[in-house]
Short mmCIF file of C-alpha atoms in Angstrom, two decimals:
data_model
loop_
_atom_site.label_atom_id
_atom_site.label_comp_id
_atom_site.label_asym_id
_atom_site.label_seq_id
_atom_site.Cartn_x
_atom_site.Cartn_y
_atom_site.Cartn_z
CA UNK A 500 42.04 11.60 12.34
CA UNK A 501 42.27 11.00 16.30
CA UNK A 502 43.70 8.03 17.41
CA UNK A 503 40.95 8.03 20.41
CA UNK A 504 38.05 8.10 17.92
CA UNK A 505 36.87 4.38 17.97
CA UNK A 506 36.54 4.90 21.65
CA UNK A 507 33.04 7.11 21.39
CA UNK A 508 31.86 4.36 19.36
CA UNK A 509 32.72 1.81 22.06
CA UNK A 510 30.78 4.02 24.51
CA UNK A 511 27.86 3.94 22.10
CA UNK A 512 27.85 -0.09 22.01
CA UNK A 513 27.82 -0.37 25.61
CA UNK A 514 25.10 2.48 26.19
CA UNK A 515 22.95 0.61 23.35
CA UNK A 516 23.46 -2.71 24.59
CA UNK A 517 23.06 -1.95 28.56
CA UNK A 518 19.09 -1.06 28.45
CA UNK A 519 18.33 -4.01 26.52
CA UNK A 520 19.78 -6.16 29.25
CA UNK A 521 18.13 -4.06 32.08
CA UNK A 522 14.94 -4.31 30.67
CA UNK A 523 15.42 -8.19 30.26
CA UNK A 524 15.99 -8.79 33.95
CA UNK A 525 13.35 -6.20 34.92
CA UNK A 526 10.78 -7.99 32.52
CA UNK A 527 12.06 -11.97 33.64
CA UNK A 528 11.73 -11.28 36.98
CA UNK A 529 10.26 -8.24 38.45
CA UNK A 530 13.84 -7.01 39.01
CA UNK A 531 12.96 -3.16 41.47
CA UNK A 532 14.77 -0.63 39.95
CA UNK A 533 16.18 -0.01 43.62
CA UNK A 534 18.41 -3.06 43.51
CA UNK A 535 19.34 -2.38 39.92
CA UNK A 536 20.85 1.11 41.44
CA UNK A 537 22.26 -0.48 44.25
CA UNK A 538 24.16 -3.24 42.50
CA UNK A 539 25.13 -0.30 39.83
CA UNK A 540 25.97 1.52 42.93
CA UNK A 541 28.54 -1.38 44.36
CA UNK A 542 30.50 -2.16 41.14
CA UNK A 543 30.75 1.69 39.98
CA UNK A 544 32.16 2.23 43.48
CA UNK A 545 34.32 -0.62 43.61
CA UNK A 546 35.56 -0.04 39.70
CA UNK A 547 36.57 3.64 40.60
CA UNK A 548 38.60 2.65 43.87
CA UNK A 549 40.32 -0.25 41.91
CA UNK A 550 41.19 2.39 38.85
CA UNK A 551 42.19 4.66 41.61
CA UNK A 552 44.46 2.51 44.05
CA UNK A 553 46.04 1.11 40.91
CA UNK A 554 46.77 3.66 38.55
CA UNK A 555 46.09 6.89 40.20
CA UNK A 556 47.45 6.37 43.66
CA UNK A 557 50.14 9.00 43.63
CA UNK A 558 48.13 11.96 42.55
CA UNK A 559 44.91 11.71 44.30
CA UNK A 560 45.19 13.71 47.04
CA UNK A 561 47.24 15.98 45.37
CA UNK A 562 44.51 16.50 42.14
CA UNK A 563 41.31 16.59 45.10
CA UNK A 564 43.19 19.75 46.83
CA UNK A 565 44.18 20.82 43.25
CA UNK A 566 40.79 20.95 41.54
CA UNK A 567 38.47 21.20 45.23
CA UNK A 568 36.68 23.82 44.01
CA UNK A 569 34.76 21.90 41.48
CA UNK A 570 34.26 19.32 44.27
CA UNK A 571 30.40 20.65 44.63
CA UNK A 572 29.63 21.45 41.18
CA UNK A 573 31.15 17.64 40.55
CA UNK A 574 28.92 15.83 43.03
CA UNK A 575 25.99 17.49 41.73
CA UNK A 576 26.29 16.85 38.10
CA UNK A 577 27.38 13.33 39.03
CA UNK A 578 24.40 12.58 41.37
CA UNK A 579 22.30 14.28 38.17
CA UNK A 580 23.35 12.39 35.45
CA UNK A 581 24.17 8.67 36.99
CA UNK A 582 21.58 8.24 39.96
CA UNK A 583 18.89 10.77 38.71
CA UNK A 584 19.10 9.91 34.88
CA UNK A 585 19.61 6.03 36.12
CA UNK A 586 16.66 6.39 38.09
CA UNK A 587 14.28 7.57 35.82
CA UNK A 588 15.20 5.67 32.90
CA UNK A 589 15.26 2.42 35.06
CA UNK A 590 11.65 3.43 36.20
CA UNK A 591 10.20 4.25 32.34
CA UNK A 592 11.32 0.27 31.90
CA UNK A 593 9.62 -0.82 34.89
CA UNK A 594 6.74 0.68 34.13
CA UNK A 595 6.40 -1.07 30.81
CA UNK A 596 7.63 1.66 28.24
CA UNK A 597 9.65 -0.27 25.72
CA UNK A 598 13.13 -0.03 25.66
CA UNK A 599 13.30 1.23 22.18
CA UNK A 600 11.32 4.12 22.60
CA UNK A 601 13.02 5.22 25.71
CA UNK A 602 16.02 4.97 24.42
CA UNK A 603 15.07 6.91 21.46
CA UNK A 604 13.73 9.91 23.66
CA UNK A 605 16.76 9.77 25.74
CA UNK A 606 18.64 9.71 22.73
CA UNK A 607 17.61 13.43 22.38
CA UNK A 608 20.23 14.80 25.10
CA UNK A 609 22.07 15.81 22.14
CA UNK A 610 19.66 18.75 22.36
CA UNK A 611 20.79 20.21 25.41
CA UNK A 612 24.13 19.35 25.22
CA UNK A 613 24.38 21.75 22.11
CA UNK A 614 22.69 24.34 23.06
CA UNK A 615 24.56 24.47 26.46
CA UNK A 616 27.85 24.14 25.18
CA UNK A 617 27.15 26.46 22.81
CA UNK A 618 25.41 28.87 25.91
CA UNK A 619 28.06 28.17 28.87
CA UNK A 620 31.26 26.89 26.80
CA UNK A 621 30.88 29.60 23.96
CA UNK A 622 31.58 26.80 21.46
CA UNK A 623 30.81 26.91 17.46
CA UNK A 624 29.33 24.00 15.07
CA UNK A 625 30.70 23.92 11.80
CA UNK A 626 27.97 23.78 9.02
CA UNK A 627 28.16 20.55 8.74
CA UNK A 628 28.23 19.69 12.23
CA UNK A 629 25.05 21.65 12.17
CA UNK A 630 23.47 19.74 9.54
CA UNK A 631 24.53 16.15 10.78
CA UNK A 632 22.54 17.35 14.12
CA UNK A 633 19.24 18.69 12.08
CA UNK A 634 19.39 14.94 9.88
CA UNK A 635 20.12 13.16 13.31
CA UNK A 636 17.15 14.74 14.98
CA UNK A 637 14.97 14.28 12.43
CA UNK A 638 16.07 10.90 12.36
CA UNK A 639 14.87 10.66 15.92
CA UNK A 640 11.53 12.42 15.48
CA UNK A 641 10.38 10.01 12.80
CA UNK A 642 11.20 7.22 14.78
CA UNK A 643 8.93 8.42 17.69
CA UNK A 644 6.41 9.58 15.49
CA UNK A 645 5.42 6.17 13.56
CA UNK A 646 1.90 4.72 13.21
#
C-alpha cells in the first residue's frame, strides 16, 4: 500500500470540516461571501509565498520558465476551481441552502472527474473501481432524494 495514502483522507477531513465552519460564521453574523474570499484570498497567498521562499526558493524561476507553457491553462483552472467553485458554494450558504445538502451535490464532482480523465487522460477503472463509484453515487442520490 502507498505510504502517501492517509494523506487523501486528511484532505477529506479538512474539505468536510471547512463548510461547516463557513456556514457558521455566515449564519452568526451575516458574514458576505466577498470577505470570506478575500480573507481566503490573503492567507492562500501568503501560505504559497511562505512554502515558496522556504522550501522552493532555488527552483522557482527555473520550474516557471520550465513548465511556462501551462502557465495559461494553470491560471484558468486555478481561477475555476478555487475562486469560481469558492464563489458559488460560499453563495448556496448565504443564501440559506444547508450545508449538508450542498455539500452532498458538490460531492458529485466525482462525476466529471471520471469521465474526463477517462475522455482527456485516456485512463481505465478497474471493475471494482467501477463499482465502488456506481455504490458511491447511489449513495449520494439517496441522500438528496429523502422525504
Amino acid at each position: 500500500m502507498n505510504n502517501y495514502i492517509l494523506l487523501p483522507f486528511i484532505v477529506a477531513f479538512i474539505w468536510g470540516f471547512s463548510p461547516i465552519i463557513f456556514k457558521y460564521i455566515i449564519n452568526k453574523d451575516k458574514t458576505p461571501t466577498y470577505l470570506i474570499l478575500f480573507i481566503q484570498a490573503i492567507v492562500y497567498l501568503f501560505a504559497c509565498l511562505t512554502y515558496i521562499i522556504f522550501w522552493k526558493q532555488d527552483v522557482i524561476h527555473e520550474d516557471i520558465y520550465k513548465h511556462a507553457k501551462w502557465i495559461p491553462l494553470m491560471s484558468i483552472t486555478s481561477l475555476m476551481s478555487i475562486f469560481v467553485a469558492q464563489l458559488l458554494f460560499l453563495y448556496t450558504l448565504e443564501k440559506g441552502l444547508h450545508v449538508n445538502i450542498v455539500n452532498i451535490i458538490t460531492a458529485l464532482y466525482p462525476v466529471v472527474t471520471v469521465i474526463f480523465a477517462y475522455i482527456i487522460l485516456n485512463e481505465t477503472l478497474t471493475y471494482r473501481q467501477i463499482l465502488g463509484f456506481i455504490i458511491t453515487m447511489i449513495g449520494i442520490t439517496l441522500l438528496l432524494y429523502h422525504d
